[in-house]
mmCIF file of C-alpha atoms and ligand atoms in Angstrom:
data_model
loop_
_atom_site.group_PDB
_atom_site.id
_atom_site.type_symbol
_atom_site.label_atom_id
_atom_site.label_comp_id
_atom_site.label_asym_id
_atom_site.label_seq_id
_atom_site.Cartn_x
_atom_site.Cartn_y
_atom_site.Cartn_z
ATOM 1 C CA MET A 1 -157.042 112.964 71.904
ATOM 2 C CA THR A 2 -159.272 109.778 71.798
ATOM 3 C CA LEU A 3 -158.294 106.804 73.663
ATOM 4 C CA PHE A 4 -157.870 104.889 70.384
ATOM 5 C CA ARG A 5 -155.246 107.433 69.217
ATOM 6 C CA LYS A 6 -153.480 107.329 72.535
ATOM 7 C CA LEU A 7 -153.268 103.641 72.304
ATOM 8 C CA LEU A 8 -151.999 103.823 68.654
ATOM 9 C CA LEU A 9 -149.306 106.211 69.611
ATOM 10 C CA ALA A 10 -148.352 104.229 72.684
ATOM 11 C CA THR A 11 -148.033 100.998 70.675
ATOM 12 C CA GLY A 12 -146.019 102.675 67.914
ATOM 13 C CA LEU A 13 -148.625 101.603 65.441
ATOM 14 C CA ALA A 14 -149.271 105.249 64.667
ATOM 15 C CA ALA A 15 -146.160 105.628 62.669
ATOM 16 C CA ALA A 16 -146.992 102.652 60.612
ATOM 17 C CA ILE A 17 -150.490 103.781 59.850
ATOM 18 C CA LEU A 18 -149.885 107.502 59.387
ATOM 19 C CA ALA A 19 -146.678 107.274 57.272
ATOM 20 C CA PRO A 20 -148.276 105.837 54.160
ATOM 21 C CA VAL A 21 -151.009 108.481 54.432
ATOM 22 C CA ALA A 22 -148.344 111.165 54.450
ATOM 23 C CA ALA A 23 -146.550 109.600 51.458
ATOM 24 C CA SER A 24 -149.689 109.365 49.433
ATOM 25 C CA ALA A 25 -150.561 112.962 50.416
ATOM 26 C CA GLN A 26 -147.621 113.864 48.173
ATOM 27 C CA ASP A 27 -148.643 114.867 44.753
ATOM 28 C CA ILE A 28 -146.521 112.648 42.574
ATOM 29 C CA LYS A 29 -147.724 111.100 39.386
ATOM 30 C CA PRO A 30 -146.101 108.196 37.536
ATOM 31 C CA ARG A 31 -143.846 109.811 34.892
ATOM 32 C CA ILE A 32 -141.254 108.704 32.340
ATOM 33 C CA ILE A 33 -138.376 111.151 32.050
ATOM 34 C CA ARG A 34 -136.322 110.814 28.877
ATOM 35 C CA PHE A 35 -132.813 111.949 29.876
ATOM 36 C CA GLY A 36 -130.356 112.252 27.009
ATOM 37 C CA TYR A 37 -126.584 112.560 27.079
ATOM 38 C CA GLY A 38 -123.588 112.389 24.792
ATOM 39 C CA LEU A 39 -121.099 110.048 26.264
ATOM 40 C CA SER A 40 -121.342 106.338 26.773
ATOM 41 C CA GLU A 41 -123.188 104.564 29.574
ATOM 42 C CA SER A 42 -119.918 103.424 31.091
ATOM 43 C CA SER A 43 -118.541 106.962 31.187
ATOM 44 C CA ASN A 44 -118.564 109.309 34.247
ATOM 45 C CA GLN A 45 -121.579 110.970 32.584
ATOM 46 C CA GLY A 46 -123.356 107.615 32.287
ATOM 47 C CA ARG A 47 -122.644 106.691 35.854
ATOM 48 C CA ALA A 48 -124.117 109.956 37.138
ATOM 49 C CA VAL A 49 -127.250 109.638 34.999
ATOM 50 C CA LYS A 50 -127.760 106.116 36.559
ATOM 51 C CA PHE A 51 -127.324 107.569 40.059
ATOM 52 C CA PHE A 52 -129.796 110.366 39.277
ATOM 53 C CA ALA A 53 -132.264 107.787 38.128
ATOM 54 C CA GLU A 54 -131.910 105.738 41.323
ATOM 55 C CA GLU A 55 -132.255 108.910 43.510
ATOM 56 C CA LEU A 56 -135.410 109.865 41.719
ATOM 57 C CA ALA A 57 -136.919 106.473 42.152
ATOM 58 C CA LYS A 58 -135.968 106.325 45.804
ATOM 59 C CA ARG A 59 -137.401 109.746 46.584
ATOM 60 C CA SER A 60 -140.722 109.349 44.560
ATOM 61 C CA GLY A 61 -141.586 105.709 45.620
ATOM 62 C CA GLY A 62 -140.667 104.623 42.125
ATOM 63 C CA LYS A 63 -143.118 106.968 40.281
ATOM 64 C CA LEU A 64 -140.529 109.231 38.687
ATOM 65 C CA LYS A 65 -138.831 106.947 36.226
ATOM 66 C CA LEU A 66 -135.773 108.384 34.557
ATOM 67 C CA LYS A 67 -134.769 106.615 31.308
ATOM 68 C CA GLY A 68 -131.248 107.458 30.206
ATOM 69 C CA PHE A 69 -130.260 107.701 26.491
ATOM 70 C CA GLY A 70 -126.449 107.813 26.034
ATOM 71 C CA ASP A 71 -124.194 108.105 23.041
ATOM 72 C CA ALA A 72 -126.296 110.936 21.817
ATOM 73 C CA SER A 73 -128.969 108.575 20.725
ATOM 74 C CA LEU A 74 -131.552 111.308 21.229
ATOM 75 C CA GLY A 75 -129.356 113.793 19.326
ATOM 76 C CA ASN A 76 -126.289 115.917 19.948
ATOM 77 C CA ASP A 77 -126.162 118.575 22.567
ATOM 78 C CA ILE A 78 -127.789 121.257 20.453
ATOM 79 C CA GLN A 79 -130.502 119.014 19.017
ATOM 80 C CA MET A 80 -131.400 117.962 22.599
ATOM 81 C CA GLN A 81 -131.572 121.534 23.856
ATOM 82 C CA ASN A 82 -134.040 122.306 21.118
ATOM 83 C CA ALA A 83 -136.069 119.114 21.853
ATOM 84 C CA LEU A 84 -136.224 120.352 25.468
ATOM 85 C CA ILE A 85 -137.364 123.859 24.445
ATOM 86 C CA GLY A 86 -140.113 122.334 22.252
ATOM 87 C CA GLY A 87 -141.173 119.903 24.956
ATOM 88 C CA ALA A 88 -140.387 116.728 22.928
ATOM 89 C CA GLN A 89 -137.835 115.574 25.554
ATOM 90 C CA GLU A 90 -137.787 116.090 29.288
ATOM 91 C CA MET A 91 -134.208 116.275 30.302
ATOM 92 C CA MET A 92 -130.552 116.190 29.299
ATOM 93 C CA VAL A 93 -126.939 116.771 30.436
ATOM 94 C CA GLY A 94 -124.395 118.473 28.083
ATOM 95 C CA SER A 95 -121.615 121.041 28.061
ATOM 96 C CA THR A 96 -122.389 124.594 28.890
ATOM 97 C CA ALA A 97 -120.269 125.597 25.919
ATOM 98 C CA THR A 98 -122.882 124.287 23.388
ATOM 99 C CA LEU A 99 -125.569 126.500 25.054
ATOM 100 C CA VAL A 100 -124.143 129.697 23.502
ATOM 101 C CA GLY A 101 -126.620 129.667 20.662
ATOM 102 C CA ILE A 102 -129.394 130.015 23.267
ATOM 103 C CA VAL A 103 -127.734 132.162 25.955
ATOM 104 C CA LYS A 104 -124.510 133.749 24.621
ATOM 105 C CA ASP A 105 -123.288 134.418 28.117
ATOM 106 C CA PHE A 106 -122.474 130.805 28.720
ATOM 107 C CA GLY A 107 -119.447 131.406 26.517
ATOM 108 C CA VAL A 108 -117.637 133.248 29.371
ATOM 109 C CA TYR A 109 -116.723 129.976 31.000
ATOM 110 C CA ASP A 110 -114.890 128.945 27.864
ATOM 111 C CA LEU A 111 -112.205 131.593 28.096
ATOM 112 C CA PRO A 112 -108.981 129.821 28.832
ATOM 113 C CA PHE A 113 -107.166 129.465 32.139
ATOM 114 C CA LEU A 114 -109.884 131.087 34.302
ATOM 115 C CA PHE A 115 -110.148 128.581 37.089
ATOM 116 C CA ASN A 116 -107.084 127.106 38.898
ATOM 117 C CA ASP A 117 -108.691 124.203 40.368
ATOM 118 C CA GLU A 118 -111.919 122.311 40.879
ATOM 119 C CA ALA A 119 -112.715 124.010 44.224
ATOM 120 C CA GLU A 120 -112.753 127.373 42.574
ATOM 121 C CA ALA A 121 -115.073 126.123 39.833
ATOM 122 C CA ASP A 122 -117.480 124.570 42.356
ATOM 123 C CA ALA A 123 -117.606 127.741 44.420
ATOM 124 C CA VAL A 124 -118.298 130.000 41.437
ATOM 125 C CA LEU A 125 -120.673 127.727 39.548
ATOM 126 C CA ASP A 126 -122.734 126.892 42.704
ATOM 127 C CA GLY A 127 -122.578 130.568 43.855
ATOM 128 C CA PRO A 128 -124.381 133.617 42.877
ATOM 129 C CA PHE A 129 -122.566 133.965 39.435
ATOM 130 C CA GLY A 130 -123.261 130.428 38.291
ATOM 131 C CA GLN A 131 -126.799 130.471 39.537
ATOM 132 C CA LYS A 132 -127.612 133.820 37.843
ATOM 133 C CA LEU A 133 -126.431 132.381 34.516
ATOM 134 C CA ILE A 134 -128.630 129.341 35.187
ATOM 135 C CA ALA A 135 -131.553 131.488 35.784
ATOM 136 C CA SER A 136 -131.150 133.261 32.471
ATOM 137 C CA LEU A 137 -132.149 129.978 30.703
ATOM 138 C CA ASN A 138 -135.739 130.193 31.956
ATOM 139 C CA GLU A 139 -136.902 132.829 29.488
ATOM 140 C CA LYS A 140 -135.593 130.562 26.732
ATOM 141 C CA GLY A 141 -137.661 127.587 27.672
ATOM 142 C CA LEU A 142 -135.021 125.717 29.712
ATOM 143 C CA VAL A 143 -134.536 125.040 33.415
ATOM 144 C CA GLY A 144 -131.020 124.561 34.601
ATOM 145 C CA LEU A 145 -130.919 122.297 37.644
ATOM 146 C CA VAL A 146 -127.236 121.879 38.518
ATOM 147 C CA TYR A 147 -123.701 121.851 37.076
ATOM 148 C CA TRP A 148 -121.839 118.694 36.957
ATOM 149 C CA GLU A 149 -118.069 118.443 36.211
ATOM 150 C CA ASN A 150 -116.916 117.701 32.773
ATOM 151 C CA GLY A 151 -113.464 118.757 33.776
ATOM 152 C CA PHE A 152 -110.294 120.423 32.788
ATOM 153 C CA ARG A 153 -109.604 119.948 29.038
ATOM 154 C CA ASN A 154 -106.467 118.514 27.540
ATOM 155 C CA LEU A 155 -105.291 118.152 24.003
ATOM 156 C CA THR A 156 -104.835 115.007 21.864
ATOM 157 C CA ASN A 157 -103.760 114.554 18.297
ATOM 158 C CA SER A 158 -102.526 111.955 15.882
ATOM 159 C CA LYS A 159 -99.603 113.990 14.529
ATOM 160 C CA ARG A 160 -96.987 114.885 17.201
ATOM 161 C CA ALA A 161 -96.285 115.601 20.855
ATOM 162 C CA VAL A 162 -97.345 119.181 21.629
ATOM 163 C CA THR A 163 -94.787 120.561 24.007
ATOM 164 C CA LYS A 164 -94.889 124.142 22.888
ATOM 165 C CA ILE A 165 -97.647 126.197 21.103
ATOM 166 C CA GLU A 166 -95.916 126.127 17.798
ATOM 167 C CA ASP A 167 -96.463 122.328 17.781
ATOM 168 C CA LEU A 168 -100.129 123.096 17.252
ATOM 169 C CA SER A 169 -99.482 124.758 14.001
ATOM 170 C CA GLY A 170 -101.608 123.487 11.169
ATOM 171 C CA ILE A 171 -103.247 120.778 13.227
ATOM 172 C CA LYS A 172 -106.870 120.390 12.291
ATOM 173 C CA LEU A 173 -108.402 120.394 15.783
ATOM 174 C CA ARG A 174 -112.030 119.616 16.573
ATOM 175 C CA VAL A 175 -113.616 122.125 18.936
ATOM 176 C CA MET A 176 -117.108 122.417 20.378
ATOM 177 C CA GLN A 177 -119.654 124.514 18.475
ATOM 178 C CA ASN A 178 -118.660 127.665 20.232
ATOM 179 C CA PRO A 179 -116.957 130.910 19.029
ATOM 180 C CA VAL A 180 -114.687 131.249 22.036
ATOM 181 C CA TYR A 181 -113.193 127.975 21.323
ATOM 182 C CA ILE A 182 -112.760 128.611 17.628
ATOM 183 C CA ASP A 183 -111.128 131.915 18.265
ATOM 184 C CA MET A 184 -108.765 130.524 21.015
ATOM 185 C CA PHE A 185 -107.345 127.664 19.005
ATOM 186 C CA ASN A 186 -106.965 129.665 15.863
ATOM 187 C CA ARG A 187 -104.882 132.051 17.910
ATOM 188 C CA PHE A 188 -102.788 129.093 19.081
ATOM 189 C CA GLY A 189 -102.060 128.304 15.455
ATOM 190 C CA ALA A 190 -104.353 125.337 15.065
ATOM 191 C CA ASN A 191 -107.000 125.056 12.507
ATOM 192 C CA ALA A 192 -110.213 124.899 14.598
ATOM 193 C CA VAL A 193 -113.070 122.833 13.280
ATOM 194 C CA PRO A 194 -116.336 123.017 15.140
ATOM 195 C CA LEU A 195 -118.163 119.720 15.208
ATOM 196 C CA ALA A 196 -120.683 117.934 17.328
ATOM 197 C CA PHE A 197 -119.203 115.435 19.784
ATOM 198 C CA SER A 198 -121.386 112.669 18.369
ATOM 199 C CA GLU A 199 -119.374 112.948 15.115
ATOM 200 C CA LEU A 200 -115.909 113.261 16.753
ATOM 201 C CA PHE A 201 -114.734 109.656 16.810
ATOM 202 C CA THR A 202 -115.405 109.105 13.193
ATOM 203 C CA ALA A 203 -113.776 112.462 12.194
ATOM 204 C CA LEU A 204 -110.612 111.406 14.168
ATOM 205 C CA GLU A 205 -110.672 107.943 12.718
ATOM 206 C CA THR A 206 -111.072 109.073 9.062
ATOM 207 C CA GLY A 207 -108.576 111.911 9.475
ATOM 208 C CA THR A 208 -111.128 114.602 8.886
ATOM 209 C CA VAL A 209 -109.558 116.196 11.894
ATOM 210 C CA ASP A 210 -106.183 115.486 13.533
ATOM 211 C CA GLY A 211 -106.920 116.260 17.146
ATOM 212 C CA GLN A 212 -109.383 117.242 19.779
ATOM 213 C CA GLU A 213 -109.561 118.435 23.300
ATOM 214 C CA ASN A 214 -111.441 116.998 26.327
ATOM 215 C CA PRO A 215 -110.952 115.898 29.859
ATOM 216 C CA VAL A 216 -109.016 112.681 30.418
ATOM 217 C CA THR A 217 -112.171 110.829 31.556
ATOM 218 C CA THR A 218 -113.809 111.369 28.186
ATOM 219 C CA ILE A 219 -110.608 110.621 26.208
ATOM 220 C CA LEU A 220 -110.654 107.208 27.880
ATOM 221 C CA SER A 221 -114.385 106.491 27.931
ATOM 222 C CA SER A 222 -114.799 107.519 24.221
ATOM 223 C CA LYS A 223 -111.733 105.428 23.256
ATOM 224 C CA PHE A 224 -109.969 108.243 21.581
ATOM 225 C CA TYR A 225 -106.652 106.575 22.502
ATOM 226 C CA GLU A 226 -107.462 104.172 19.556
ATOM 227 C CA VAL A 227 -107.101 106.977 17.100
ATOM 228 C CA GLN A 228 -104.865 109.523 18.951
ATOM 229 C CA GLY A 229 -101.274 108.859 19.816
ATOM 230 C CA TYR A 230 -100.495 112.005 21.693
ATOM 231 C CA MET A 231 -101.886 113.737 24.634
ATOM 232 C CA THR A 232 -100.870 117.011 26.232
ATOM 233 C CA ILE A 233 -101.956 117.847 29.753
ATOM 234 C CA SER A 234 -102.794 121.508 29.163
ATOM 235 C CA ARG A 235 -105.887 122.009 31.378
ATOM 236 C CA HIS A 236 -106.652 124.926 29.218
ATOM 237 C CA VAL A 237 -110.394 125.244 30.090
ATOM 238 C CA TYR A 238 -112.436 124.070 32.967
ATOM 239 C CA SER A 239 -115.556 122.728 31.274
ATOM 240 C CA PRO A 240 -118.857 122.382 33.112
ATOM 241 C CA TRP A 241 -121.746 120.126 32.197
ATOM 242 C CA ILE A 242 -125.253 121.353 32.935
ATOM 243 C CA VAL A 243 -128.284 119.228 33.781
ATOM 244 C CA LEU A 244 -131.212 120.811 31.890
ATOM 245 C CA ALA A 245 -134.941 120.228 31.939
ATOM 246 C CA SER A 246 -137.638 121.316 29.523
ATOM 247 C CA LYS A 247 -139.310 124.326 31.018
ATOM 248 C CA ARG A 248 -142.601 123.382 29.307
ATOM 249 C CA TRP A 249 -142.426 119.993 31.052
ATOM 250 C CA TYR A 250 -141.102 121.249 34.352
ATOM 251 C CA ASP A 251 -143.895 123.867 34.762
ATOM 252 C CA GLY A 252 -146.328 120.973 34.511
ATOM 253 C CA LEU A 253 -144.928 119.145 37.447
ATOM 254 C CA SER A 254 -146.511 119.494 40.921
ATOM 255 C CA ALA A 255 -144.553 121.362 43.695
ATOM 256 C CA ASP A 256 -143.748 117.988 45.237
ATOM 257 C CA GLU A 257 -142.354 116.582 42.057
ATOM 258 C CA ARG A 258 -140.221 119.605 41.431
ATOM 259 C CA LYS A 259 -138.906 119.458 44.959
ATOM 260 C CA ILE A 260 -137.898 115.790 44.413
ATOM 261 C CA LEU A 261 -136.324 116.571 41.029
ATOM 262 C CA ASN A 262 -134.275 119.433 42.490
ATOM 263 C CA GLU A 263 -133.163 117.458 45.514
ATOM 264 C CA ALA A 264 -132.150 114.435 43.403
ATOM 265 C CA ALA A 265 -130.260 116.759 41.125
ATOM 266 C CA VAL A 266 -128.218 118.298 43.993
ATOM 267 C CA ALA A 267 -127.485 114.787 45.148
ATOM 268 C CA SER A 268 -126.313 113.754 41.686
ATOM 269 C CA ARG A 269 -123.982 116.840 41.575
ATOM 270 C CA ALA A 270 -122.104 115.727 44.724
ATOM 271 C CA PHE A 271 -121.917 112.105 43.363
ATOM 272 C CA GLU A 272 -120.823 113.116 39.913
ATOM 273 C CA ARG A 273 -117.991 115.504 40.948
ATOM 274 C CA LYS A 274 -116.536 112.987 43.380
ATOM 275 C CA ASP A 275 -116.842 110.132 40.888
ATOM 276 C CA SER A 276 -115.241 112.202 38.069
ATOM 277 C CA ARG A 277 -112.365 113.334 40.175
ATOM 278 C CA GLU A 278 -111.587 109.846 41.220
ATOM 279 C CA ALA A 279 -111.851 108.691 37.660
ATOM 280 C CA THR A 280 -109.500 111.432 36.395
ATOM 281 C CA THR A 281 -106.469 109.891 38.132
ATOM 282 C CA GLN A 282 -107.361 106.408 37.095
ATOM 283 C CA SER A 283 -108.022 107.519 33.506
ATOM 284 C CA LEU A 284 -104.580 109.037 33.115
ATOM 285 C CA ALA A 285 -102.931 105.809 34.203
ATOM 286 C CA LEU A 286 -105.034 103.722 31.816
ATOM 287 C CA LEU A 287 -104.400 106.030 28.905
ATOM 288 C CA LYS A 288 -100.551 105.522 29.559
ATOM 289 C CA GLU A 289 -101.280 101.756 29.674
ATOM 290 C CA LYS A 290 -103.039 102.055 26.300
ATOM 291 C CA GLY A 291 -99.915 103.526 24.848
ATOM 292 C CA MET A 292 -100.678 107.124 24.528
ATOM 293 C CA LYS A 293 -97.608 109.400 24.725
ATOM 294 C CA ILE A 294 -98.409 111.894 27.411
ATOM 295 C CA ASN A 295 -96.664 115.058 28.310
ATOM 296 C CA GLU A 296 -97.503 117.965 30.587
ATOM 297 C CA LEU A 297 -97.379 121.453 29.268
ATOM 298 C CA SER A 298 -94.721 123.426 31.201
ATOM 299 C CA ALA A 299 -95.580 126.415 33.406
ATOM 300 C CA ALA A 300 -93.488 128.613 31.053
ATOM 301 C CA GLU A 301 -95.494 127.460 27.944
ATOM 302 C CA VAL A 302 -98.827 128.055 29.779
ATOM 303 C CA ALA A 303 -97.699 131.501 30.485
ATOM 304 C CA ARG A 304 -96.992 131.955 26.841
ATOM 305 C CA MET A 305 -100.354 130.645 25.934
ATOM 306 C CA ARG A 306 -102.032 133.035 28.449
ATOM 307 C CA GLU A 307 -100.239 135.952 26.849
ATOM 308 C CA MET A 308 -101.199 134.805 23.366
ATOM 309 C CA VAL A 309 -104.897 134.620 24.125
ATOM 310 C CA LYS A 310 -105.198 137.974 25.822
ATOM 311 C CA PRO A 311 -106.775 139.447 22.680
ATOM 312 C CA ALA A 312 -109.441 136.754 22.936
ATOM 313 C CA PHE A 313 -110.471 138.140 26.300
ATOM 314 C CA ASP A 314 -110.500 141.734 24.837
ATOM 315 C CA LYS A 315 -112.509 140.474 21.886
ATOM 316 C CA TYR A 316 -115.015 138.730 24.179
ATOM 317 C CA ALA A 317 -115.321 141.956 26.328
ATOM 318 C CA ALA A 318 -115.686 144.204 23.221
ATOM 319 C CA GLU A 319 -118.482 141.985 21.926
ATOM 320 C CA GLY A 320 -120.729 142.698 24.823
ATOM 321 C CA GLY A 321 -119.180 140.398 27.498
ATOM 322 C CA ALA A 322 -117.180 142.962 29.347
ATOM 323 C CA GLU A 323 -119.293 143.254 32.448
ATOM 324 C CA LEU A 324 -119.976 139.515 32.666
ATOM 325 C CA LEU A 325 -116.258 138.709 32.374
ATOM 326 C CA LYS A 326 -115.440 141.336 35.046
ATOM 327 C CA ASP A 327 -118.038 139.730 37.274
ATOM 328 C CA LEU A 328 -116.667 136.263 36.794
ATOM 329 C CA GLN A 329 -113.173 137.280 37.437
ATOM 330 C CA ALA A 330 -114.239 139.097 40.650
ATOM 331 C CA GLU A 331 -116.054 136.043 41.860
ATOM 332 C CA ILE A 332 -112.936 133.798 41.128
ATOM 333 C CA ALA A 333 -110.769 136.310 43.004
ATOM 334 C CA LYS A 334 -113.153 136.059 45.974
ATOM 335 C CA VAL A 335 -112.817 132.284 46.272
ATOM 336 C CA ARG A 336 -109.153 132.003 45.318
ATOM 337 C CA LYS A 337 -106.838 130.910 48.037
ATOM 338 C CA PRO A 338 -103.949 133.260 48.485
HETATM 339 C C1 TK8 B 1 -120.925 115.328 25.337
HETATM 340 C C2 TK8 B 1 -120.116 116.653 25.126
HETATM 341 C C3 TK8 B 1 -118.740 116.598 25.596
HETATM 342 C C4 TK8 B 1 -117.885 117.856 25.389
HETATM 343 C C5 TK8 B 1 -117.548 117.993 23.942
HETATM 344 O O1 TK8 B 1 -122.186 115.483 24.704
HETATM 345 O O2 TK8 B 1 -118.417 118.067 23.093
HETATM 346 O O3 TK8 B 1 -116.311 117.852 23.673
HETATM 347 O O4 TK8 B 1 -116.776 117.880 26.233
HETATM 348 O O5 TK8 B 1 -118.750 116.279 26.999
HETATM 349 O O6 TK8 B 1 -120.771 117.684 25.833
#
């Protein structure tokens, strides 16, 4: 070691001089990342996108700039997925349920009453089962980074309080564009209408549909209480969101950039789940304040619903999903607290 170097180290100057060298040695280019999402900027989804943007900026010295586009301004979930595949858009977050046109297996999460609580969902989604499904997106031109929480879904409608399954009879109920949802709600006696989320508020307002189902956070942030008088806490499906990148774009990133992106995504997952869970309790109270009539589905009624949708599980299994469903149920059993 030269005397000069010794001196530098001794005086602590070394850190000051060597640190910027190390940072610039990282291969990061200035990039704009167009990140689309369906909910509003003030929703739990919007807050998490903002957090993600800040994390990326922090970790890349301001070079990776994420620009969020809320309210489906870049298109609905399905349109954005295709823009990612084609390379016209870099990133998005949306429901796993709308991915079924690209990877059918994502429909397995939509079978009702699989998860009992958020902890089970986290363990399975972040564990080998969820990660294997994510990996299956690669050959379709997408990279799945992490799952965020959309949440347990509940029913709302403009017609009547739903305290038993029969109350759903004849209700035109908007569902996501996904065969498992259509099948499930038709079995419950509703009239399931698949529709993009971006068209939902207007459809409720004009009476094209009578009801919909979503987590309470979304029911609040999308102002569905303005056009829906009744809500039933049914928690019929735990719905994940998934953060996606265009594979074409992702493959062009340097290893350093990919590392930053992946680490920021993992950080955003922790933020988003915590934030959404806190918001769930608050949302429920606010929806009451807004005047929604809210009831909780009884355990007995949930049991009847479970019984009623058994054929939906059989149908899913018969149509090629048997092994996947078995795997998922086994994973849930592993993480379930006795
Ligand atoms: C937002 C949707 C939404 C979902 C739905 O783009 O469509 O009902 O719950 O969160 O992905």
